[in-house]
Amino acid sequence: MSHVPAWRRYLRFWRPDVRADIDDELRFHFDTRIAELRAHGLSADEARRRTIEEFGDEHATRQRLEEIGHRMERRRARFLWWDAARADLRYALRGLASSPLFTGTVVLTLAIGIAAATTMYGVMRRLLIQPPPGVAAPEQVRKVYFGHKRPGDSLRIGDGFSFDFFELARDRARTIADIGAYMPDVELAVGDPGEARIAQATLVSGGFWRTLGARPALGRFIADDEAHPATGARVVVLGHAFWQRHFGGDPDVVGTTLRVKGLPYRIVGVAPRGFRGVELGDTDLWLPLFAYADGDRSRREWWTGSFGLSFVTRVSPAATLPQAGADLARLRRTAEDRYNRRFLGDAAAPAPLRPVALAPVTGALGDDMQPIPEATVSIWLVGVAFVLLAIAAANVASLLLLRAMRRRREIAVRLALGMSRRRLAALLFTESLLLAVLGGVASTVLVIGGGAWVRRTLLSAMAWESAGVDWRMLALAAACTIGAAALAALAPALQARRDAVAGWRDGGQRGGARRTPLQRLLLASQTALSVLLLVGAGLFLRSLQRVASLDLGLDTRDVLTVEVDFTGSGRTGPERMAFFERALERLRTLPGVRAASLALEPPLSDSHMGMVIRFSGASDWFRPDNGGVVGNRVADRFFDATGMQLLQGRPITAADRTGPRVAVVNEALARAGWPDRSPVGDCVYTSSARDVCTEIVGVVKDARTFALLEPAPSYAVYVPLAPDVVDSRVLLVRRDPAVRGMEATVRRALRELDPGLPYVDVRVLGDVLNPEIRPWRLGATLFTTFGVVAMLLAALGLYAAVAYAVAQRTREIGVRVAVGATAGSVVRLVLGDGARVALIGIAAGLGLALLGAPFIADLLFDVSPRDPLVLASVGGGVLLAALLASLLPARRAARVDPVTALRAD
């Protein structure tokens, strides 16, 4: 039996010594048994021997007792911890209930920060991390991108190619398990004539569903033979949200008929909830590829010349991505050779071998294999949201620090009565954790309400409904709550490390109380981070302003595009063309219409026909590096109707529509073909009429053809639209800017002209540009929102600090007033105190903005990330907000009664 000195029991200041207690207990029982045996006449040695035999294995007994002792100590420790926690919790609840304004301010501040961080994380995860819903084994699925490069040109990436390529890849590719072709974001008229509405459709080929491994929520998907361009059937799969919205989730909808483009399509199934293929846009209808041209012309003929298809493939497990890319590149060259021979004949040169890339279906990649602008902006906004959370936590820490400074006498009493600093820190952390939990609960309301607005703003035209609150966001909210509590409790806990005597000394109103360095750091950091966010907001606002003022070469604000879908109406081609001619004359007579015209395609359309041309005197066909020549067939007054400026020659007139072949070219093509002279009067030849001169009669100013931010002007040719050309057309109406409601007027006029029209779509031309402007509008909106909230939080923290400083310095201010200080000098004193802290924060924030400028430069348009106007405006605005936050305490200080102040302590 080991011997433990009794004096060790008196050295257990921190925790019980289980082993020493067991030694004492065993020794007591051992000695007692020996004494009992000695009393019965046994010798000391015999009594000791028998006692050892009765006790048995001492080591095993000791181990069992130690386990019991440690278990009891753990239970005791848990009881003491929970007892202390309940006491701290009750104390914190009483304290917070006694100051509801303080509690409400802190809870709302934390709720804003936690909600912003949680919501933006959900948006980023939806865009960049989460795989497409409903896709089986998405890591094996790849989207196909095609590289385009000519001599002297940089590599460009696109996702569009031909149906020929799809058939070749499906039948001959050895490295892929399956492939599907699709065309997203197609707007089609859905519903009965007169009641039709536009729906977002995705057109798909056979193999699309099989490649993605999706399972229908109801019915079945489109079969391979039903999707074939030549022999397919008119069937449709409803998007899940569309099914719920328009059919009330009726399961009997399968087998019924839905009119699409005026034609009857049989509903065969419903897509799973949230399913969107591999794109981000929500889809109302899933249709066969031929639905784009259904009812207009030969399905097969349309697809032989189409290069507007996207592709998704599932790579074979036995193949690598480079092998699959090389295999598809070879088949791409074969498809290009087929196309060139079809349109250029034997003169077509062999197509070069160009790269094909396979990209994952996560990451929100756009047509150029780069993250879409919304994804890039969302990454920055996630950082902005966490900066806002840090500001909120710093603001709460500053408020708690002020509260702790008001409780210094109470804290000093607790320390003087023996409370350990660890116990005091636990008490302060409990109070902070309670506030943070209340803020976390309040943040759920903001996430559900305000978060829906943020998701809708960032994910507009996408399936943002599937980006709701999930367990990951709740886990992040919980982590943010605990982190905010720890950060908020840190400042008062550090302040509490001051000695108890200082608490007694400063418990009253000291005449010369000043802010602690920690408090100054918190206030300055809030201001600096607010400046950083507001600089970002200013830069995005400036970019949005530059984009809005960009010269596009045409009018986008006052030009209306009018499209009529005759599909399924039974009208013949000549009847449709006759209607357009009557409609053109009718629209030109409407009040408020400055000009009207007809064209095959409107400006800023991605479906302009491509033209192959040859300049006069040249033997080779013109093959530009920037993608080809854009062609459009237009009626008279087209340039007046679109606001395009004629530079040389004359425009296309009504007589040209039935006369000799003429054309108007843009500046870019004129410089390429006739760099030293005017092209007016010269000829250009097209692949459709190789030996017939098309006389150039005019040159127009370059205008954006496809997009807002084209890297270079497209080469464009405009030829007359013959009245007998049976094709789809668009009416263009240029309105007087002072006239409002012209869209309804145009729609009503066309209905009066032909009451049986199936669908009339009237839009402002500039609406086409909204998706391109969205990144700057998103950045400006959300950066400004978060920045203003951050500035308000910083101003609130500064106001609280200045107000507390005024209260602490009441006696000093009273003395100043008593010896002759004016109200103005007192106001300047207080304002200067707040301004000094604000200026430090502003300087730090502007420095951070200058350091981070290179990282945000790519998101801006024609604006320097170090724009002096933005930096100066933000600095001045934040300084003004700081002065306003200090003004109310300053006015209160100016009204201090010196007699009352001197008697206060």
mmCIF file with all atom_site columns, C-alpha atoms in Angstrom, residues 16-193:
data_model
loop_
_atom_site.group_PDB
_atom_site.id
_atom_site.type_symbol
_atom_site.label_atom_id
_atom_site.label_alt_id
_atom_site.label_comp_id
_atom_site.label_asym_id
_atom_site.label_entity_id
_atom_site.label_seq_id
_atom_site.pdbx_PDB_ins_code
_atom_site.Cartn_x
_atom_site.Cartn_y
_atom_site.Cartn_z
_atom_site.occupancy
_atom_site.B_iso_or_equiv
_atom_site.pdbx_formal_charge
_atom_site.auth_seq_id
_atom_site.auth_comp_id
_atom_site.auth_asym_id
_atom_site.auth_atom_id
_atom_site.pdbx_PDB_model_num
ATOM 1   C CA . PRO A 1 16  ? -9.756  17.383  -6.731  1.00 0.00 ? 16  PRO A CA 1
ATOM 2   C CA . ASP A 1 17  ? -6.955  14.773  -6.688  1.00 0.00 ? 17  ASP A CA 1
ATOM 3   C CA . VAL A 1 18  ? -8.839  11.494  -7.221  1.00 0.00 ? 18  VAL A CA 1
ATOM 4   C CA . ARG A 1 19  ? -5.752  9.336   -6.788  1.00 0.00 ? 19  ARG A CA 1
ATOM 5   C CA . ALA A 1 20  ? -4.829  10.953  -3.460  1.00 0.00 ? 20  ALA A CA 1
ATOM 6   C CA . ASP A 1 21  ? -8.384  10.547  -2.202  1.00 0.00 ? 21  ASP A CA 1
ATOM 7   C CA . ILE A 1 22  ? -8.336  6.844   -3.119  1.00 0.00 ? 22  ILE A CA 1
ATOM 8   C CA . ASP A 1 23  ? -5.008  6.418   -1.337  1.00 0.00 ? 23  ASP A CA 1
ATOM 9   C CA . ASP A 1 24  ? -6.485  8.010   1.774   1.00 0.00 ? 24  ASP A CA 1
ATOM 10  C CA . GLU A 1 25  ? -9.625  5.853   1.568   1.00 0.00 ? 25  GLU A CA 1
ATOM 11  C CA . LEU A 1 26  ? -7.735  2.601   1.042   1.00 0.00 ? 26  LEU A CA 1
ATOM 12  C CA . ARG A 1 27  ? -5.309  3.405   3.864   1.00 0.00 ? 27  ARG A CA 1
ATOM 13  C CA . PHE A 1 28  ? -8.206  4.122   6.210   1.00 0.00 ? 28  PHE A CA 1
ATOM 14  C CA . HIS A 1 29  ? -9.883  0.759   5.475   1.00 0.00 ? 29  HIS A CA 1
ATOM 15  C CA . PHE A 1 30  ? -6.546  -1.090  5.578   1.00 0.00 ? 30  PHE A CA 1
ATOM 16  C CA . ASP A 1 31  ? -5.574  0.368   8.951   1.00 0.00 ? 31  ASP A CA 1
ATOM 17  C CA . THR A 1 32  ? -9.052  -0.218  10.385  1.00 0.00 ? 32  THR A CA 1
ATOM 18  C CA . ARG A 1 33  ? -9.001  -3.909  9.406   1.00 0.00 ? 33  ARG A CA 1
ATOM 19  C CA . ILE A 1 34  ? -5.539  -4.413  10.901  1.00 0.00 ? 34  ILE A CA 1
ATOM 20  C CA . ALA A 1 35  ? -6.730  -2.865  14.156  1.00 0.00 ? 35  ALA A CA 1
ATOM 21  C CA . GLU A 1 36  ? -9.739  -5.190  14.220  1.00 0.00 ? 36  GLU A CA 1
ATOM 22  C CA . LEU A 1 37  ? -7.564  -8.295  13.728  1.00 0.00 ? 37  LEU A CA 1
ATOM 23  C CA . ARG A 1 38  ? -5.076  -7.142  16.380  1.00 0.00 ? 38  ARG A CA 1
ATOM 24  C CA . ALA A 1 39  ? -8.017  -6.775  18.781  1.00 0.00 ? 39  ALA A CA 1
ATOM 25  C CA . HIS A 1 40  ? -8.807  -10.457 18.188  1.00 0.00 ? 40  HIS A CA 1
ATOM 26  C CA . GLY A 1 41  ? -5.298  -11.478 19.291  1.00 0.00 ? 41  GLY A CA 1
ATOM 27  C CA . LEU A 1 42  ? -3.379  -11.667 15.998  1.00 0.00 ? 42  LEU A CA 1
ATOM 28  C CA . SER A 1 43  ? 0.131   -10.393 15.813  1.00 0.00 ? 43  SER A CA 1
ATOM 29  C CA . ALA A 1 44  ? 0.909   -7.312  13.786  1.00 0.00 ? 44  ALA A CA 1
ATOM 30  C CA . ASP A 1 45  ? 2.554   -9.281  10.960  1.00 0.00 ? 45  ASP A CA 1
ATOM 31  C CA . GLU A 1 46  ? -0.252  -11.848 10.835  1.00 0.00 ? 46  GLU A CA 1
ATOM 32  C CA . ALA A 1 47  ? -2.936  -9.151  10.904  1.00 0.00 ? 47  ALA A CA 1
ATOM 33  C CA . ARG A 1 48  ? -1.187  -7.344  8.043   1.00 0.00 ? 48  ARG A CA 1
ATOM 34  C CA . ARG A 1 49  ? -0.832  -10.556 6.012   1.00 0.00 ? 49  ARG A CA 1
ATOM 35  C CA . ARG A 1 50  ? -4.514  -11.507 6.421   1.00 0.00 ? 50  ARG A CA 1
ATOM 36  C CA . THR A 1 51  ? -5.641  -7.959  5.592   1.00 0.00 ? 51  THR A CA 1
ATOM 37  C CA . ILE A 1 52  ? -3.644  -8.032  2.327   1.00 0.00 ? 52  ILE A CA 1
ATOM 38  C CA . GLU A 1 53  ? -5.202  -11.415 1.441   1.00 0.00 ? 53  GLU A CA 1
ATOM 39  C CA . GLU A 1 54  ? -8.720  -10.119 2.128   1.00 0.00 ? 54  GLU A CA 1
ATOM 40  C CA . PHE A 1 55  ? -8.168  -7.013  0.006   1.00 0.00 ? 55  PHE A CA 1
ATOM 41  C CA . GLY A 1 56  ? -7.046  -9.109  -2.976  1.00 0.00 ? 56  GLY A CA 1
ATOM 42  C CA . ASP A 1 57  ? -5.599  -7.345  -6.076  1.00 0.00 ? 57  ASP A CA 1
ATOM 43  C CA . GLU A 1 58  ? -4.869  -3.819  -4.917  1.00 0.00 ? 58  GLU A CA 1
ATOM 44  C CA . HIS A 1 59  ? -4.036  -2.565  -8.416  1.00 0.00 ? 59  HIS A CA 1
ATOM 45  C CA . ALA A 1 60  ? -7.381  -3.735  -9.884  1.00 0.00 ? 60  ALA A CA 1
ATOM 46  C CA . THR A 1 61  ? -9.268  -2.274  -6.931  1.00 0.00 ? 61  THR A CA 1
ATOM 47  C CA . ARG A 1 62  ? -7.467  1.024   -7.336  1.00 0.00 ? 62  ARG A CA 1
ATOM 48  C CA . GLN A 1 63  ? -8.287  1.134   -11.061 1.00 0.00 ? 63  GLN A CA 1
ATOM 49  C CA . ARG A 1 64  ? -11.992 0.508   -10.440 1.00 0.00 ? 64  ARG A CA 1
ATOM 50  C CA . LEU A 1 65  ? -12.103 3.157   -7.743  1.00 0.00 ? 65  LEU A CA 1
ATOM 51  C CA . GLU A 1 66  ? -10.264 5.648   -9.964  1.00 0.00 ? 66  GLU A CA 1
ATOM 52  C CA . GLU A 1 67  ? -12.790 5.101   -12.754 1.00 0.00 ? 67  GLU A CA 1
ATOM 53  C CA . ILE A 1 68  ? -15.641 5.674   -10.311 1.00 0.00 ? 68  ILE A CA 1
ATOM 54  C CA . GLY A 1 69  ? -13.909 8.735   -8.872  1.00 0.00 ? 69  GLY A CA 1
ATOM 55  C CA . HIS A 1 70  ? -13.203 10.310  -12.274 1.00 0.00 ? 70  HIS A CA 1
ATOM 56  C CA . ARG A 1 71  ? -16.779 9.653   -13.409 1.00 0.00 ? 71  ARG A CA 1
ATOM 57  C CA . MET A 1 72  ? -18.128 11.327  -10.281 1.00 0.00 ? 72  MET A CA 1
ATOM 58  C CA . GLU A 1 73  ? -15.777 14.273  -10.726 1.00 0.00 ? 73  GLU A CA 1
ATOM 59  C CA . ARG A 1 74  ? -16.857 14.712  -14.324 1.00 0.00 ? 74  ARG A CA 1
ATOM 60  C CA . ARG A 1 75  ? -20.481 14.623  -13.244 1.00 0.00 ? 75  ARG A CA 1
ATOM 61  C CA . ARG A 1 76  ? -19.723 17.127  -10.498 1.00 0.00 ? 76  ARG A CA 1
ATOM 62  C CA . ALA A 1 77  ? -17.870 19.368  -12.935 1.00 0.00 ? 77  ALA A CA 1
ATOM 63  C CA . ARG A 1 78  ? -20.771 19.239  -15.382 1.00 0.00 ? 78  ARG A CA 1
ATOM 64  C CA . PHE A 1 79  ? -23.191 20.078  -12.601 1.00 0.00 ? 79  PHE A CA 1
ATOM 65  C CA . LEU A 1 80  ? -21.069 23.014  -11.456 1.00 0.00 ? 80  LEU A CA 1
ATOM 66  C CA . TRP A 1 81  ? -20.618 24.234  -15.055 1.00 0.00 ? 81  TRP A CA 1
ATOM 67  C CA . TRP A 1 82  ? -24.322 23.999  -15.805 1.00 0.00 ? 82  TRP A CA 1
ATOM 68  C CA . ASP A 1 83  ? -25.179 25.611  -12.489 1.00 0.00 ? 83  ASP A CA 1
ATOM 69  C CA . ALA A 1 84  ? -22.816 28.486  -13.265 1.00 0.00 ? 84  ALA A CA 1
ATOM 70  C CA . ALA A 1 85  ? -24.105 28.716  -16.844 1.00 0.00 ? 85  ALA A CA 1
ATOM 71  C CA . ARG A 1 86  ? -27.703 28.921  -15.642 1.00 0.00 ? 86  ARG A CA 1
ATOM 72  C CA . ALA A 1 87  ? -26.741 31.611  -13.180 1.00 0.00 ? 87  ALA A CA 1
ATOM 73  C CA . ASP A 1 88  ? -24.899 33.529  -15.912 1.00 0.00 ? 88  ASP A CA 1
ATOM 74  C CA . LEU A 1 89  ? -27.841 33.075  -18.266 1.00 0.00 ? 89  LEU A CA 1
ATOM 75  C CA . ARG A 1 90  ? -30.345 34.349  -15.702 1.00 0.00 ? 90  ARG A CA 1
ATOM 76  C CA . TYR A 1 91  ? -28.110 37.309  -14.946 1.00 0.00 ? 91  TYR A CA 1
ATOM 77  C CA . ALA A 1 92  ? -27.668 38.076  -18.656 1.00 0.00 ? 92  ALA A CA 1
ATOM 78  C CA . LEU A 1 93  ? -31.411 37.861  -19.300 1.00 0.00 ? 93  LEU A CA 1
ATOM 79  C CA . ARG A 1 94  ? -32.154 40.248  -16.455 1.00 0.00 ? 94  ARG A CA 1
ATOM 80  C CA . GLY A 1 95  ? -29.496 42.657  -17.611 1.00 0.00 ? 95  GLY A CA 1
ATOM 81  C CA . LEU A 1 96  ? -30.631 42.649  -21.256 1.00 0.00 ? 96  LEU A CA 1
ATOM 82  C CA . ALA A 1 97  ? -34.298 42.921  -20.319 1.00 0.00 ? 97  ALA A CA 1
ATOM 83  C CA . SER A 1 98  ? -33.499 46.000  -18.252 1.00 0.00 ? 98  SER A CA 1
ATOM 84  C CA . SER A 1 99  ? -32.053 47.792  -21.323 1.00 0.00 ? 99  SER A CA 1
ATOM 85  C CA . PRO A 1 100 ? -34.341 46.920  -24.278 1.00 0.00 ? 100 PRO A CA 1
ATOM 86  C CA . LEU A 1 101 ? -32.993 49.661  -26.562 1.00 0.00 ? 101 LEU A CA 1
ATOM 87  C CA . PHE A 1 102 ? -29.435 48.400  -26.199 1.00 0.00 ? 102 PHE A CA 1
ATOM 88  C CA . THR A 1 103 ? -30.566 44.775  -26.648 1.00 0.00 ? 103 THR A CA 1
ATOM 89  C CA . GLY A 1 104 ? -32.661 45.558  -29.733 1.00 0.00 ? 104 GLY A CA 1
ATOM 90  C CA . THR A 1 105 ? -29.824 47.514  -31.341 1.00 0.00 ? 105 THR A CA 1
ATOM 91  C CA . VAL A 1 106 ? -27.293 44.746  -30.804 1.00 0.00 ? 106 VAL A CA 1
ATOM 92  C CA . VAL A 1 107 ? -29.665 41.989  -31.941 1.00 0.00 ? 107 VAL A CA 1
ATOM 93  C CA . LEU A 1 108 ? -30.628 43.854  -35.131 1.00 0.00 ? 108 LEU A CA 1
ATOM 94  C CA . THR A 1 109 ? -26.984 44.659  -35.889 1.00 0.00 ? 109 THR A CA 1
ATOM 95  C CA . LEU A 1 110 ? -25.938 41.030  -35.564 1.00 0.00 ? 110 LEU A CA 1
ATOM 96  C CA . ALA A 1 111 ? -28.991 39.839  -37.494 1.00 0.00 ? 111 ALA A CA 1
ATOM 97  C CA . ILE A 1 112 ? -28.059 42.042  -40.456 1.00 0.00 ? 112 ILE A CA 1
ATOM 98  C CA . GLY A 1 113 ? -24.461 40.795  -40.506 1.00 0.00 ? 113 GLY A CA 1
ATOM 99  C CA . ILE A 1 114 ? -25.345 37.102  -40.113 1.00 0.00 ? 114 ILE A CA 1
ATOM 100 C CA . ALA A 1 115 ? -28.168 37.289  -42.686 1.00 0.00 ? 115 ALA A CA 1
ATOM 101 C CA . ALA A 1 116 ? -25.910 38.974  -45.260 1.00 0.00 ? 116 ALA A CA 1
ATOM 102 C CA . ALA A 1 117 ? -23.142 36.384  -44.868 1.00 0.00 ? 117 ALA A CA 1
ATOM 103 C CA . THR A 1 118 ? -25.547 33.434  -44.915 1.00 0.00 ? 118 THR A CA 1
ATOM 104 C CA . THR A 1 119 ? -27.532 34.649  -47.918 1.00 0.00 ? 119 THR A CA 1
ATOM 105 C CA . MET A 1 120 ? -24.504 35.445  -50.049 1.00 0.00 ? 120 MET A CA 1
ATOM 106 C CA . TYR A 1 121 ? -22.943 32.082  -49.231 1.00 0.00 ? 121 TYR A CA 1
ATOM 107 C CA . GLY A 1 122 ? -26.145 30.405  -50.435 1.00 0.00 ? 122 GLY A CA 1
ATOM 108 C CA . VAL A 1 123 ? -26.024 32.376  -53.690 1.00 0.00 ? 123 VAL A CA 1
ATOM 109 C CA . MET A 1 124 ? -22.347 31.576  -54.279 1.00 0.00 ? 124 MET A CA 1
ATOM 110 C CA . ARG A 1 125 ? -22.902 27.895  -53.550 1.00 0.00 ? 125 ARG A CA 1
ATOM 111 C CA . ARG A 1 126 ? -25.838 27.861  -55.947 1.00 0.00 ? 126 ARG A CA 1
ATOM 112 C CA . LEU A 1 127 ? -23.723 29.403  -58.712 1.00 0.00 ? 127 LEU A CA 1
ATOM 113 C CA . LEU A 1 128 ? -20.291 27.870  -58.235 1.00 0.00 ? 128 LEU A CA 1
ATOM 114 C CA . ILE A 1 129 ? -20.411 24.758  -56.060 1.00 0.00 ? 129 ILE A CA 1
ATOM 115 C CA . GLN A 1 130 ? -23.761 23.028  -56.246 1.00 0.00 ? 130 GLN A CA 1
ATOM 116 C CA . PRO A 1 131 ? -24.053 20.518  -59.138 1.00 0.00 ? 131 PRO A CA 1
ATOM 117 C CA . PRO A 1 132 ? -27.078 20.791  -61.436 1.00 0.00 ? 132 PRO A CA 1
ATOM 118 C CA . PRO A 1 133 ? -30.156 19.286  -59.760 1.00 0.00 ? 133 PRO A CA 1
ATOM 119 C CA . GLY A 1 134 ? -31.387 15.991  -61.131 1.00 0.00 ? 134 GLY A CA 1
ATOM 120 C CA . VAL A 1 135 ? -28.138 15.077  -62.942 1.00 0.00 ? 135 VAL A CA 1
ATOM 121 C CA . ALA A 1 136 ? -26.755 11.649  -62.078 1.00 0.00 ? 136 ALA A CA 1
ATOM 122 C CA . ALA A 1 137 ? -23.005 11.472  -61.324 1.00 0.00 ? 137 ALA A CA 1
ATOM 123 C CA . PRO A 1 138 ? -22.442 15.111  -62.432 1.00 0.00 ? 138 PRO A CA 1
ATOM 124 C CA . GLU A 1 139 ? -18.664 14.753  -62.080 1.00 0.00 ? 139 GLU A CA 1
ATOM 125 C CA . GLN A 1 140 ? -18.697 12.578  -65.225 1.00 0.00 ? 140 GLN A CA 1
ATOM 126 C CA . VAL A 1 141 ? -20.770 15.030  -67.280 1.00 0.00 ? 141 VAL A CA 1
ATOM 127 C CA . ARG A 1 142 ? -18.998 17.654  -69.371 1.00 0.00 ? 142 ARG A CA 1
ATOM 128 C CA . LYS A 1 143 ? -20.107 20.594  -71.469 1.00 0.00 ? 143 LYS A CA 1
ATOM 129 C CA . VAL A 1 144 ? -18.438 20.865  -74.885 1.00 0.00 ? 144 VAL A CA 1
ATOM 130 C CA . TYR A 1 145 ? -16.634 24.064  -75.917 1.00 0.00 ? 145 TYR A CA 1
ATOM 131 C CA . PHE A 1 146 ? -15.070 24.822  -79.291 1.00 0.00 ? 146 PHE A CA 1
ATOM 132 C CA . GLY A 1 147 ? -11.914 26.830  -79.868 1.00 0.00 ? 147 GLY A CA 1
ATOM 133 C CA . HIS A 1 148 ? -11.750 29.213  -82.852 1.00 0.00 ? 148 HIS A CA 1
ATOM 134 C CA . LYS A 1 149 ? -8.406  30.521  -84.065 1.00 0.00 ? 149 LYS A CA 1
ATOM 135 C CA . ARG A 1 150 ? -7.224  31.945  -87.350 1.00 0.00 ? 150 ARG A CA 1
ATOM 136 C CA . PRO A 1 151 ? -3.683  33.087  -88.238 1.00 0.00 ? 151 PRO A CA 1
ATOM 137 C CA . GLY A 1 152 ? -2.822  36.204  -86.301 1.00 0.00 ? 152 GLY A CA 1
ATOM 138 C CA . ASP A 1 153 ? -5.929  35.904  -84.129 1.00 0.00 ? 153 ASP A CA 1
ATOM 139 C CA . SER A 1 154 ? -6.086  34.946  -80.453 1.00 0.00 ? 154 SER A CA 1
ATOM 140 C CA . LEU A 1 155 ? -7.913  31.811  -79.400 1.00 0.00 ? 155 LEU A CA 1
ATOM 141 C CA . ARG A 1 156 ? -11.614 32.358  -78.847 1.00 0.00 ? 156 ARG A CA 1
ATOM 142 C CA . ILE A 1 157 ? -13.963 29.930  -77.128 1.00 0.00 ? 157 ILE A CA 1
ATOM 143 C CA . GLY A 1 158 ? -17.613 29.267  -77.940 1.00 0.00 ? 158 GLY A CA 1
ATOM 144 C CA . ASP A 1 159 ? -20.161 26.594  -77.117 1.00 0.00 ? 159 ASP A CA 1
ATOM 145 C CA . GLY A 1 160 ? -22.177 26.600  -80.346 1.00 0.00 ? 160 GLY A CA 1
ATOM 146 C CA . PHE A 1 161 ? -21.814 24.199  -83.273 1.00 0.00 ? 161 PHE A CA 1
ATOM 147 C CA . SER A 1 162 ? -23.810 22.194  -85.805 1.00 0.00 ? 162 SER A CA 1
ATOM 148 C CA . PHE A 1 163 ? -26.239 19.298  -85.814 1.00 0.00 ? 163 PHE A CA 1
ATOM 149 C CA . ASP A 1 164 ? -23.833 17.499  -88.164 1.00 0.00 ? 164 ASP A CA 1
ATOM 150 C CA . PHE A 1 165 ? -21.278 17.445  -85.362 1.00 0.00 ? 165 PHE A CA 1
ATOM 151 C CA . PHE A 1 166 ? -23.842 15.968  -82.974 1.00 0.00 ? 166 PHE A CA 1
ATOM 152 C CA . GLU A 1 167 ? -24.646 13.111  -85.348 1.00 0.00 ? 167 GLU A CA 1
ATOM 153 C CA . LEU A 1 168 ? -20.964 12.395  -85.999 1.00 0.00 ? 168 LEU A CA 1
ATOM 154 C CA . ALA A 1 169 ? -20.106 12.422  -82.277 1.00 0.00 ? 169 ALA A CA 1
ATOM 155 C CA . ARG A 1 170 ? -23.090 10.245  -81.425 1.00 0.00 ? 170 ARG A CA 1
ATOM 156 C CA . ASP A 1 171 ? -22.260 7.626   -84.072 1.00 0.00 ? 171 ASP A CA 1
ATOM 157 C CA . ARG A 1 172 ? -18.443 7.694   -84.283 1.00 0.00 ? 172 ARG A CA 1
ATOM 158 C CA . ALA A 1 173 ? -16.931 9.037   -81.048 1.00 0.00 ? 173 ALA A CA 1
ATOM 159 C CA . ARG A 1 174 ? -15.056 6.270   -79.218 1.00 0.00 ? 174 ARG A CA 1
ATOM 160 C CA . THR A 1 175 ? -14.292 8.156   -76.000 1.00 0.00 ? 175 THR A CA 1
ATOM 161 C CA . ILE A 1 176 ? -17.737 9.229   -74.855 1.00 0.00 ? 176 ILE A CA 1
ATOM 162 C CA . ALA A 1 177 ? -20.594 7.174   -73.440 1.00 0.00 ? 177 ALA A CA 1
ATOM 163 C CA . ASP A 1 178 ? -23.305 9.474   -74.771 1.00 0.00 ? 178 ASP A CA 1
ATOM 164 C CA . ILE A 1 179 ? -23.899 12.998  -76.073 1.00 0.00 ? 179 ILE A CA 1
ATOM 165 C CA . GLY A 1 180 ? -26.874 15.328  -76.243 1.00 0.00 ? 180 GLY A CA 1
ATOM 166 C CA . ALA A 1 181 ? -27.477 18.549  -78.174 1.00 0.00 ? 181 ALA A CA 1
ATOM 167 C CA . TYR A 1 182 ? -29.627 21.352  -76.861 1.00 0.00 ? 182 TYR A CA 1
ATOM 168 C CA . MET A 1 183 ? -30.571 24.978  -77.421 1.00 0.00 ? 183 MET A CA 1
ATOM 169 C CA . PRO A 1 184 ? -31.410 26.896  -74.215 1.00 0.00 ? 184 PRO A CA 1
ATOM 170 C CA . ASP A 1 185 ? -33.294 30.134  -73.597 1.00 0.00 ? 185 ASP A CA 1
ATOM 171 C CA . VAL A 1 186 ? -35.648 29.903  -76.577 1.00 0.00 ? 186 VAL A CA 1
ATOM 172 C CA . GLU A 1 187 ? -38.754 32.066  -76.231 1.00 0.00 ? 187 GLU A CA 1
ATOM 173 C CA . LEU A 1 188 ? -41.882 30.484  -77.701 1.00 0.00 ? 188 LEU A CA 1
ATOM 174 C CA . ALA A 1 189 ? -45.548 31.455  -77.642 1.00 0.00 ? 189 ALA A CA 1
ATOM 175 C CA . VAL A 1 190 ? -47.583 29.008  -75.560 1.00 0.00 ? 190 VAL A CA 1
ATOM 176 C CA . GLY A 1 191 ? -51.382 28.858  -75.341 1.00 0.00 ? 191 GLY A CA 1
ATOM 177 C CA . ASP A 1 192 ? -54.436 29.336  -77.489 1.00 0.00 ? 192 ASP A CA 1
ATOM 178 C CA . PRO A 1 193 ? -54.570 32.171  -80.064 1.00 0.00 ? 193 PRO A CA 1
#
